[in-house]
Amino acid sequence: MRQRSHPIVVVLGGPDLPPSIQAIKERAVVRIASPDRLQDELPGSEVLFAWRARPGVLDPAWAKADALRWIHTAAAGAGALLTPEVIASDVLVTSSRGLFDEPIAEYVLGLILAFAKDLPGRVRLQERRTWQHRETERVAGRSALVAGTGSIGRAIGRKLRAAGMVVTGVGRVGLVGDPDLGEIVPMDRWLDALRFADYVVLAAPLTGDTRGMLDNRALSAMKPTARVINIGRGGLIVLDELVRALRGGVIAGAALDVFADEQPDDGSPLWTMPHVLISPHMSGQVVGWRDELVALFVDNLSRYVEGRELRNPVEKKPPTG
Amino acid sequence: MRQRSHPIVVVLGGPDLPPSIQAIKERAVVRIASPDRLQDELPGSEVLFAWRARPGVLDPAWAKADALRWIHTAAAGAGALLTPEVIASDVLVTSSRGLFDEPIAEYVLGLILAFAKDLPGRVRLQERRTWQHRETERVAGRSALVAGTGSIGRAIGRKLRAAGMVVTGVGRVGLVGDPDLGEIVPMDRWLDALRFADYVVLAAPLTGDTRGMLDNRALSAMKPTARVINIGRGGLIVLDELVRALRGGVIAGAALDVFADEQPDDGSPLWTMPHVLISPHMSGQVVGWRDELVALFVDNLSRYVEGRELRNPVEKKPPTG
């Protein structure tokens, strides 16, 4: 790759860009664009840094991408940007995978311990100034089924095993003796694997195989004492079937960090269900995460300008969902 | 020790004795006694199984202990039973140490993750149906200072190190390269060690050296971002000084599972402080814990009857508090 000097970079992002974004200016001409202004800023731009990328954001602007050579996303996955046009083009795509792995793994372990020790129940009792003994559950020795064998699923596997849990993975292809996940069972054994899990952790990408993977059939296969934790994609769960399963005692709890419609509506029964923990897509968002995302892009921008290999290249395949 | 058949056992306990206590009857003549009935049941008894033992419970009854040879406590420590009379006597004392180690260590890790990920804050936001992003903290790489080098402190050290934390212990004697706690600093360096800790975990016994160890001086030495977790004894903390430190932002939070007066009174400000987690002395109480306690005593009773060595003998030293 030949050396380039001061390419034009469009930063597609909102008000939560950290001050460290200014560092880009040393390497590039920067245009900050809101989603509705993207088509005005794209002409002549070589680089798009998608700070926030909702699916479909590229569609109305793509015709104006007359000089685009590289898209970097601040998300762990690039799914929202892999339109047929981007895939067919020779535009490079890179992602921010890896940065979220360890924070998300800690968050998942925290949720499992919160369920086992009923910390939400403790908080509610404390609010009522109520002193009430309650027995808790062990975590060591309990089984966790982790759907997703990417870097996030693997970090979760390592973290839960370090806490003494018995971990099994679910992936496209089965494997025995995986260093992070132990045994990985193939997706066609998903329903069988669910029968043994105390905790089911969804960390899979959203594909044709995984969309709605936690549906009535899957929920019915789970133990009545089991809980599900979703830090992957909202679409992995058929939400109304989950709500019915929770109401009916089919499973014992759910922690949901992602939703297909970004957040549950105000009237959703999930808000008030005692064994449900809702969080706003924050499992990976540790203090400084925005700066780390910018630092990764700045490093990649230096590589781009100097003609070196980019970090985190994405294999451009159509999402199979 | 010669073989004994069917000794008289007084079980000092309340309504929460599990049905498995019946197993004792195969080995002994059993008398169940409430604290105020202890002096009536002790005459002629060889064995006292202290299911619940508040400090001072033995004092009014000791004169009636005309046949007592062995006291077993269902607590991890036997401090409440080590009266000068018991120490001066040839009565054996055994404890239930070890049973609580791993459950308590998990509870402490759960509390640390709850602080780092602000799970209590999430529960409160959910109750108000509020969708609000918030950044969380990492746990890996943070430092934990564990006061107490007994089996509970060591289990905590192992658990926190497995989660990636940097652990230091505090004990009577300093040591480098401890397998569970890494470096152990001696108690006379307590104030220095506090300066570097993100989490201070109190798991020490209550002695003259440790009583009130978390006082104004100690709190002032801590980082303003640090939190304290007490799963040891309430008397380790000067509670009104802790309350002032929390109010003044001297430290960032506290999780209290034990109190000198068993529970905070209804008017205590601790109930409503947002960065305080109160729990009713339950850190070790996992499902089945009562049965495990009884099983340990039944095993020891078999050993006693058969003249074998007892598990968990306690070295009878006066509490130095």
XYZ file of C-alpha atoms in Angstrom:
642
model
C 0.000 0.000 0.000
C 1.511 3.349 -0.941
C 1.936 6.122 1.595
C -0.919 8.604 1.746
C -0.876 12.031 3.323
C -3.797 13.596 5.156
C -6.732 11.693 3.709
C -10.214 13.020 4.310
C -11.878 11.079 7.146
C -15.590 11.221 7.820
C -16.421 10.450 11.436
C -19.995 9.217 11.594
C -20.855 9.881 15.205
C -22.750 11.679 17.837
C -22.245 13.842 20.859
C -20.476 11.101 22.798
C -17.244 11.301 20.824
C -14.427 11.727 23.343
C -12.010 14.691 23.174
C -9.289 12.272 22.128
C -10.910 12.204 18.664
C -8.906 15.398 18.054
C -5.827 13.198 17.660
C -7.099 12.203 14.219
C -6.427 15.723 12.987
C -2.691 15.120 13.050
C -3.099 12.485 10.389
C -6.162 13.483 8.419
C -8.662 16.108 7.389
C -11.633 15.371 9.624
C -15.307 15.823 8.862
C -17.732 14.984 11.668
C -21.121 13.899 10.326
C -24.418 12.968 11.925
C -26.239 10.114 10.155
C -28.498 12.508 8.225
C -25.497 14.547 7.069
C -23.437 11.538 5.970
C -24.313 11.869 2.293
C -23.128 15.487 2.302
C -19.753 14.681 3.852
C -18.903 11.461 1.987
C -17.933 12.938 -1.434
C -14.141 13.056 -1.673
C -13.624 11.136 1.588
C -11.229 8.190 1.608
C -12.036 6.930 5.100
C -15.227 6.439 7.090
C -14.929 5.980 10.868
C -18.346 4.685 11.911
C -18.526 5.665 15.574
C -22.217 4.833 15.700
C -23.573 2.658 12.914
C -27.202 1.598 12.976
C -28.141 -0.906 10.262
C -29.116 0.918 7.071
C -27.141 4.078 7.820
C -24.993 3.627 4.704
C -27.810 2.994 2.233
C -28.916 6.561 1.479
C -25.308 7.829 1.370
C -23.539 5.101 -0.580
C -24.027 6.746 -4.005
C -21.958 9.699 -2.724
C -19.000 7.542 -1.642
C -16.931 8.469 -4.678
C -13.482 8.188 -3.066
C -14.066 5.749 -0.181
C -11.336 3.156 0.340
C -11.701 2.080 3.988
C -14.448 1.810 6.634
C -13.579 1.279 10.307
C -16.341 0.563 12.811
C -16.243 1.253 16.532
C -18.351 -1.882 17.053
C -17.029 -5.371 17.746
C -18.832 -6.592 14.618
C -19.253 -4.866 11.260
C -22.641 -6.399 10.434
C -24.481 -3.072 10.275
C -22.123 -1.835 7.534
C -21.889 -4.922 5.342
C -24.441 -3.887 2.732
C -24.388 -5.691 -0.632
C -22.760 -2.588 -2.122
C -19.949 -2.526 0.453
C -19.348 -6.248 0.026
C -19.239 -5.938 -3.772
C -16.867 -2.966 -3.596
C -13.120 -3.016 -2.938
C -13.566 -0.873 0.197
C -11.603 -2.304 3.151
C -13.574 -2.888 6.361
C -12.028 -3.114 9.830
C -13.691 -3.526 13.225
C -13.026 -2.901 16.904
C -13.208 -6.544 17.906
C -11.184 -7.577 20.922
C -11.510 -4.346 22.910
C -14.733 -5.501 24.536
C -13.842 -9.115 25.266
C -12.512 -8.894 28.801
C -14.938 -6.213 30.056
C -17.884 -8.238 28.730
C -16.551 -11.439 30.311
C -16.338 -9.678 33.692
C -19.854 -8.335 33.274
C -21.190 -11.832 32.564
C -19.447 -13.249 35.637
C -20.873 -10.365 37.671
C -24.398 -11.182 36.443
C -23.990 -14.871 37.264
C -22.797 -14.031 40.777
C -25.633 -11.517 41.133
C -28.141 -14.268 40.309
C -26.461 -16.883 42.501
C -26.167 -14.565 45.502
C -29.452 -12.721 44.723
C -27.820 -9.316 44.948
C -30.823 -7.602 43.281
C -33.048 -9.079 45.996
C -30.665 -7.733 48.628
C -30.809 -4.248 47.115
C -34.615 -4.327 47.161
C -34.722 -5.595 50.769
C -32.288 -2.879 51.809
C -34.543 -0.229 50.240
C -37.312 -1.500 52.519
C -34.930 -1.585 55.537
C -35.617 -5.287 55.791
C -33.200 -7.648 57.492
C -33.940 -11.049 56.035
C -31.714 -14.089 55.820
C -31.714 -15.978 52.584
C -29.618 -18.850 51.354
C -27.537 -18.344 48.270
C -26.192 -20.633 45.557
C -22.683 -21.724 44.701
C -21.194 -20.716 41.366
C -18.253 -23.108 41.320
C -19.308 -26.444 39.921
C -22.328 -25.014 38.091
C -22.500 -25.369 34.327
C -22.490 -22.564 31.787
C -23.373 -23.007 28.129
C -21.777 -20.244 26.043
C -23.260 -19.799 22.573
C -20.669 -18.124 20.371
C -17.066 -19.125 19.811
C -15.683 -15.734 18.763
C -13.289 -13.740 20.897
C -16.060 -12.549 23.252
C -17.426 -16.058 23.832
C -13.908 -17.294 24.444
C -13.123 -14.573 26.972
C -16.366 -15.456 28.774
C -15.390 -19.128 28.758
C -12.005 -18.399 30.297
C -13.474 -16.104 32.948
C -16.203 -18.530 34.026
C -13.797 -21.468 34.133
C -11.456 -19.427 36.333
C -14.396 -19.003 38.723
C -14.768 -22.770 38.905
C -17.693 -23.202 36.507
C -18.032 -26.084 34.071
C -18.162 -24.460 30.627
C -19.437 -25.822 27.326
C -19.454 -23.846 24.068
C -21.895 -23.872 21.171
C -20.564 -23.114 17.698
C -21.074 -23.882 14.055
C -18.620 -26.769 14.333
C -18.154 -29.144 17.259
C -14.785 -29.541 18.970
C -13.407 -31.333 22.018
C -10.606 -29.923 24.138
C -10.966 -26.290 23.127
C -8.548 -24.244 25.300
C -11.141 -21.586 26.178
C -14.477 -23.372 26.039
C -13.647 -26.991 26.770
C -16.132 -28.892 24.629
C -17.830 -27.022 21.807
C -21.069 -28.665 20.646
C -22.340 -27.924 17.153
C -25.444 -25.783 16.696
C -27.535 -28.816 15.723
C -27.071 -30.129 19.281
C -28.142 -26.824 20.867
C -31.393 -28.191 22.315
C -29.638 -31.176 23.890
C -26.882 -29.035 25.363
C -29.430 -26.700 26.966
C -30.744 -29.476 29.216
C -27.607 -29.467 31.350
C -26.940 -25.757 31.711
C -27.428 -23.700 34.866
C -26.551 -20.542 32.930
C -27.001 -19.990 29.185
C -24.875 -17.133 27.835
C -25.679 -15.776 24.377
C -22.576 -14.312 22.725
C -23.238 -15.430 19.160
C -23.378 -13.228 16.062
C -26.792 -12.762 14.491
C -27.041 -15.099 11.494
C -29.700 -17.232 9.854
C -28.746 -20.045 12.208
C -28.779 -18.025 15.393
C -31.682 -15.605 14.898
C -34.351 -16.539 17.433
C -32.238 -19.424 18.737
C -33.719 -18.890 22.206
C -37.348 -19.626 21.387
C -40.074 -21.742 22.978
C -38.367 -24.986 22.068
C -35.055 -23.890 23.527
C -36.676 -22.444 26.658
C -38.596 -25.667 27.220
C -35.353 -27.624 27.033
C -33.792 -25.557 29.827
C -33.868 -26.445 33.517
C -36.514 -24.559 35.522
C -33.647 -23.298 37.702
C -31.594 -22.021 34.751
C -31.002 -18.401 33.765
C -30.166 -16.853 30.418
C -27.769 -13.956 29.866
C -27.771 -12.116 26.537
C -24.833 -9.837 25.798
C -24.831 -10.698 22.068
C -27.647 -9.470 19.868
C -31.285 -8.855 20.771
C -32.458 -10.911 17.797
C -31.017 -14.105 19.279
C -34.076 -14.235 21.558
C -37.774 -14.461 20.700
C -38.610 -11.934 23.372
C -42.330 -12.564 23.882
C -41.641 -16.280 24.238
C -38.970 -15.507 26.838
C -41.399 -13.300 28.774
C -43.965 -16.120 28.847
C -41.321 -18.614 29.945
C -40.228 -16.335 32.799
C -43.833 -15.764 33.877
C -44.592 -19.463 33.771
C -41.518 -20.534 35.696
C -40.160 -22.435 32.688
C -36.782 -20.850 33.490
C -35.626 -18.940 36.565
C -34.238 -15.658 35.279
C -32.815 -13.515 32.513
C -30.240 -10.743 32.223
C -30.681 -8.791 29.014
C -28.114 -6.262 27.846
C -29.321 -6.145 24.225
C -32.724 -5.896 22.598
C -33.808 -6.169 18.971
C -35.514 -2.777 19.323
C -32.573 -1.257 21.244
C -34.684 -0.859 24.412
C -37.863 -2.398 25.830
C -40.840 -0.055 25.637
C -42.131 1.632 28.782
C -44.981 -0.847 29.112
C -42.819 -3.951 28.846
C -43.389 -6.448 31.664
C -39.617 -7.034 31.725
C -39.010 -3.854 33.744
C -40.790 -5.188 36.795
C -40.123 -8.917 36.675
C -38.151 -9.768 39.812
C -35.777 -12.209 38.153
C -34.982 -10.032 35.163
C -32.003 -7.696 34.958
C -32.094 -5.105 32.195
C -29.085 -3.067 31.144
C -28.671 -0.706 28.201
C -26.104 -2.415 25.959
C -23.253 -1.566 28.295
C -21.627 -4.894 29.101
C -18.397 -3.842 27.403
C -18.446 -0.187 28.293
C -15.785 0.256 30.923
C -14.420 3.657 31.900
C -12.189 4.837 29.074
C -13.790 2.578 26.442
C -14.408 5.501 24.088
C -10.760 6.535 24.285
C -9.672 2.960 23.626
C -11.909 2.834 20.554
C -10.457 6.090 19.265
C -6.909 4.902 19.999
C -7.496 1.765 17.926
C -8.780 3.858 15.016
C -5.877 6.318 15.312
C -3.436 3.399 15.223
C -5.180 1.992 12.159
C -5.217 5.454 10.547
C -1.443 5.698 11.026
C -1.100 2.295 9.414
C -3.338 3.378 6.541
C -1.410 6.592 5.936
C 1.919 4.752 6.109
C 0.721 1.958 3.848
C 1.012 -0.729 6.527
C -1.370 -3.606 7.221
C -4.543 -2.635 9.123
C -5.594 -4.254 12.400
C -8.874 -6.200 12.675
C -9.706 -6.636 8.965
C -13.227 -7.953 8.429
C -13.895 -10.715 5.946
C -16.690 -9.241 3.860
C -19.446 -11.837 3.780
C -23.150 -11.101 3.586
C -24.850 -11.447 6.989
C -26.806 -14.680 6.647
C -29.659 -13.428 8.849
C -9.301 -42.075 73.246
C -11.442 -44.939 74.446
C -14.673 -45.893 72.700
C -17.814 -44.312 74.112
C -21.379 -45.384 73.503
C -24.301 -43.010 73.199
C -23.021 -39.955 75.036
C -25.500 -37.266 76.008
C -25.306 -34.390 73.493
C -26.831 -31.001 74.161
C -27.676 -29.157 70.950
C -27.767 -25.448 71.679
C -29.885 -24.158 68.858
C -32.972 -22.607 67.524
C -35.805 -23.263 65.140
C -33.528 -23.322 62.093
C -32.002 -26.707 62.876
C -32.387 -28.843 59.740
C -34.199 -32.200 59.826
C -30.843 -33.887 59.269
C -30.073 -33.176 62.942
C -32.036 -36.392 63.613
C -28.987 -38.311 62.393
C -27.306 -37.536 65.708
C -29.770 -39.816 67.477
C -28.096 -42.887 66.016
C -24.957 -42.031 67.939
C -26.091 -40.142 71.002
C -28.813 -39.218 73.431
C -29.884 -35.796 72.223
C -31.154 -32.866 74.258
C -32.162 -29.771 72.287
C -31.800 -26.602 74.385
C -32.545 -22.956 73.803
C -29.966 -20.565 75.329
C -32.096 -19.928 78.422
C -32.552 -23.687 78.953
C -28.881 -24.544 78.528
C -28.159 -24.703 82.243
C -30.985 -27.205 82.726
C -29.765 -29.530 79.977
C -26.019 -29.415 80.611
C -25.825 -31.600 83.766
C -24.669 -35.071 82.766
C -23.943 -34.056 79.154
C -20.602 -35.029 77.607
C -20.975 -33.036 74.401
C -22.238 -29.560 73.529
C -23.060 -28.818 69.874
C -23.369 -25.041 69.758
C -25.573 -24.472 66.708
C -26.040 -20.832 67.650
C -23.576 -19.361 70.092
C -23.784 -15.696 71.014
C -20.895 -14.444 73.168
C -21.687 -15.004 76.843
C -24.112 -17.863 76.283
C -21.956 -20.277 78.282
C -21.387 -18.052 81.306
C -24.607 -18.667 83.242
C -24.557 -22.410 82.434
C -20.927 -23.312 82.957
C -21.338 -24.274 86.599
C -23.756 -27.024 85.498
C -21.292 -28.540 83.017
C -20.423 -31.422 85.321
C -19.674 -34.014 82.629
C -18.706 -31.901 79.607
C -15.750 -33.186 77.571
C -16.204 -31.638 74.110
C -17.751 -28.503 72.552
C -18.304 -28.261 68.785
C -19.424 -24.975 67.264
C -21.304 -24.524 64.001
C -19.391 -21.274 63.488
C -16.143 -20.887 61.557
C -14.525 -19.468 64.695
C -14.992 -20.534 68.326
C -14.400 -17.094 69.835
C -17.850 -16.830 71.414
C -17.243 -20.015 73.407
C -13.667 -19.452 74.582
C -14.466 -18.191 78.048
C -11.680 -18.245 80.633
C -13.392 -21.262 82.230
C -13.461 -23.229 78.959
C -9.836 -22.358 78.246
C -8.741 -23.389 81.736
C -10.681 -26.667 81.519
C -9.701 -29.831 79.645
C -12.841 -29.618 77.457
C -12.001 -30.127 73.769
C -13.233 -27.453 71.361
C -13.774 -27.967 67.616
C -15.140 -25.591 65.001
C -16.767 -25.624 61.571
C -13.954 -23.781 59.861
C -13.484 -24.504 56.163
C -17.129 -25.062 55.253
C -17.684 -21.385 54.590
C -14.453 -20.561 52.794
C -15.441 -21.030 49.164
C -19.001 -19.682 49.467
C -17.683 -16.549 51.205
C -14.975 -16.087 48.578
C -17.611 -16.219 45.825
C -19.758 -13.735 47.722
C -16.852 -11.304 48.018
C -16.080 -11.574 44.293
C -19.773 -11.010 43.586
C -19.744 -7.840 45.717
C -16.629 -6.526 43.986
C -18.189 -7.127 40.568
C -21.421 -5.546 41.790
C -19.495 -2.400 42.769
C -17.395 -2.334 39.586
C -20.381 -2.842 37.285
C -22.779 -0.850 39.537
C -25.365 -3.611 39.561
C -27.252 -2.025 42.501
C -27.551 1.163 40.438
C -28.890 -0.873 37.538
C -31.522 -2.499 39.760
C -32.669 0.917 40.993
C -32.789 2.349 37.450
C -34.807 -0.647 36.292
C -37.316 -0.096 39.103
C -37.830 3.404 37.686
C -38.026 2.030 34.099
C -35.046 4.184 33.251
C -32.765 3.376 30.327
C -29.490 5.073 31.132
C -26.033 4.261 29.878
C -23.266 4.266 32.403
C -19.657 3.285 32.151
C -18.398 0.523 34.372
C -15.031 -0.371 35.856
C -12.680 -3.235 35.177
C -11.951 -5.726 37.944
C -8.893 -7.382 36.429
C -5.786 -5.418 37.310
C -7.390 -3.741 40.339
C -5.853 -4.302 43.738
C -7.468 -6.013 46.696
C -6.116 -5.893 50.233
C -7.351 -8.892 52.221
C -7.036 -8.547 55.994
C -6.952 -12.018 57.495
C -4.745 -14.933 56.559
C -6.960 -17.762 57.832
C -8.698 -20.190 55.529
C -11.422 -17.679 54.596
C -8.945 -14.928 53.718
C -6.937 -17.411 51.683
C -9.969 -18.630 49.737
C -10.827 -14.984 49.000
C -7.258 -14.379 47.833
C -7.366 -17.327 45.432
C -10.767 -16.338 44.060
C -9.840 -12.702 43.450
C -6.513 -13.634 41.853
C -8.336 -16.029 39.515
C -10.449 -13.048 38.435
C -7.282 -11.146 37.530
C -7.006 -8.941 40.614
C -3.733 -8.034 42.298
C -4.037 -9.356 45.843
C -2.112 -8.428 48.981
C -2.761 -9.946 52.391
C -2.518 -8.442 55.870
C -1.591 -10.727 58.753
C 0.170 -10.812 62.074
C 3.402 -11.753 60.327
C 4.658 -10.548 56.947
C 5.487 -12.980 54.140
C 6.485 -12.780 50.481
C 5.386 -15.343 47.926
C 2.395 -16.714 49.809
C 0.604 -19.183 47.493
C -2.857 -17.747 48.172
C -2.280 -14.109 49.020
C 0.957 -13.224 47.242
C 2.565 -10.744 49.591
C 1.350 -10.631 53.177
C 2.172 -7.376 54.948
C 2.313 -7.340 58.747
C -0.389 -5.547 60.692
C 1.983 -2.705 61.610
C 2.069 -1.766 57.895
C -1.749 -1.788 57.580
C -2.047 1.971 57.050
C 0.607 1.986 54.318
C -0.935 -0.981 52.533
C -4.352 0.702 52.494
C -3.077 3.484 50.239
C -2.818 1.202 47.233
C -6.029 -0.804 47.540
C -9.066 -0.483 45.300
C -10.924 -2.977 47.509
C -10.292 -3.643 51.190
C -11.694 -6.983 52.349
C -11.962 -7.609 56.096
C -11.721 -11.324 56.883
C -9.720 -11.108 60.095
C -10.656 -12.560 63.477
C -11.607 -10.093 66.187
C -8.590 -9.599 68.441
C -6.983 -6.759 70.344
C -4.978 -5.940 67.217
C -7.881 -6.001 64.802
C -10.751 -4.508 66.817
C -11.641 -1.202 65.192
C -8.863 -1.614 62.620
C -10.990 0.278 60.091
C -11.198 3.607 61.896
C -10.731 7.240 60.880
C -6.999 6.825 60.395
C -7.427 3.788 58.180
C -10.285 5.338 56.211
C -8.229 8.480 55.609
C -5.414 6.346 54.225
C -7.704 4.765 51.625
C -8.201 6.039 48.076
C -11.389 8.079 47.593
C -12.351 5.522 44.919
C -11.835 2.521 47.208
C -14.514 0.298 48.745
C -14.474 -1.822 51.871
C -16.105 -5.240 52.219
C -16.601 -6.733 55.688
C -17.454 -10.422 55.862
C -15.417 -10.915 59.071
C -16.624 -9.421 62.332
C -18.615 -6.247 62.877
C -16.155 -5.060 65.526
C -13.379 -4.704 62.943
C -15.004 -1.427 61.876
C -15.663 1.743 63.864
C -19.074 2.079 62.305
C -19.860 5.741 62.958
C -16.485 6.721 61.543
C -17.211 4.638 58.434
C -20.591 6.347 58.014
C -18.920 9.753 58.173
C -16.257 8.669 55.675
C -18.905 7.437 53.230
C -20.913 10.643 53.607
C -17.842 12.792 53.107
C -16.587 10.929 50.057
C -13.456 9.803 51.905
C -14.065 6.361 50.397
C -16.440 5.257 47.641
C -18.471 2.425 49.099
C -18.979 -0.338 51.640
C -20.530 -3.788 51.653
C -21.304 -4.921 55.177
C -22.342 -8.480 55.960
C -21.592 -8.287 59.693
C -22.325 -5.745 62.410
C -21.194 -5.495 65.995
C -24.850 -5.253 67.039
C -25.926 -8.040 64.657
C -28.021 -5.612 62.568
C -28.136 -1.853 62.007
C -31.065 -0.184 63.736
C -34.028 0.999 61.695
C -32.848 4.584 61.795
C -29.338 3.866 60.592
C -28.268 6.009 57.638
C -26.587 2.921 56.161
C -29.901 1.567 54.838
C -30.317 4.369 52.342
C -26.763 5.239 51.368
C -26.461 4.541 47.652
C -22.989 3.044 47.790
C -23.653 0.791 50.752
C -24.711 -2.828 50.460
C -26.094 -4.421 53.611
C -26.595 -8.146 54.014
C -27.562 -10.127 57.104
C -24.476 -12.236 57.884
C -25.135 -14.571 54.986
C -21.953 -14.491 52.924
C -21.292 -18.158 53.620
C -24.848 -19.398 53.675
C -25.295 -21.336 50.472
C -28.195 -23.715 49.930
C -27.582 -26.807 52.040
C -25.195 -25.052 54.451
C -27.142 -26.202 57.519
C -26.982 -29.802 56.374
C -23.257 -29.485 55.737
C -22.767 -28.128 59.258
C -24.733 -31.008 60.749
C -22.837 -33.522 58.597
C -19.525 -32.185 59.912
C -20.737 -32.531 63.509
C -22.107 -36.036 62.856
C -18.734 -37.049 61.423
C -16.965 -35.607 64.448
C -19.452 -37.317 66.773
C -18.670 -40.668 65.131
C -14.993 -39.970 65.652
C -15.645 -39.037 69.287
C -17.663 -42.162 69.974
C -15.055 -44.339 68.255
C -12.169 -42.649 70.027
C -10.640 -41.252 66.837
C -9.101 -37.833 66.305
C -11.604 -34.984 65.875
C -11.649 -32.673 62.855
C -11.051 -28.917 63.224
C -9.636 -28.818 66.757
C -9.375 -25.283 68.129
C -6.277 -24.117 69.934
C -7.703 -22.694 73.141
C -6.250 -19.223 73.530
C -7.981 -16.302 75.172
C -9.407 -13.834 72.626
C -7.065 -10.860 72.901
C -9.879 -8.359 72.255
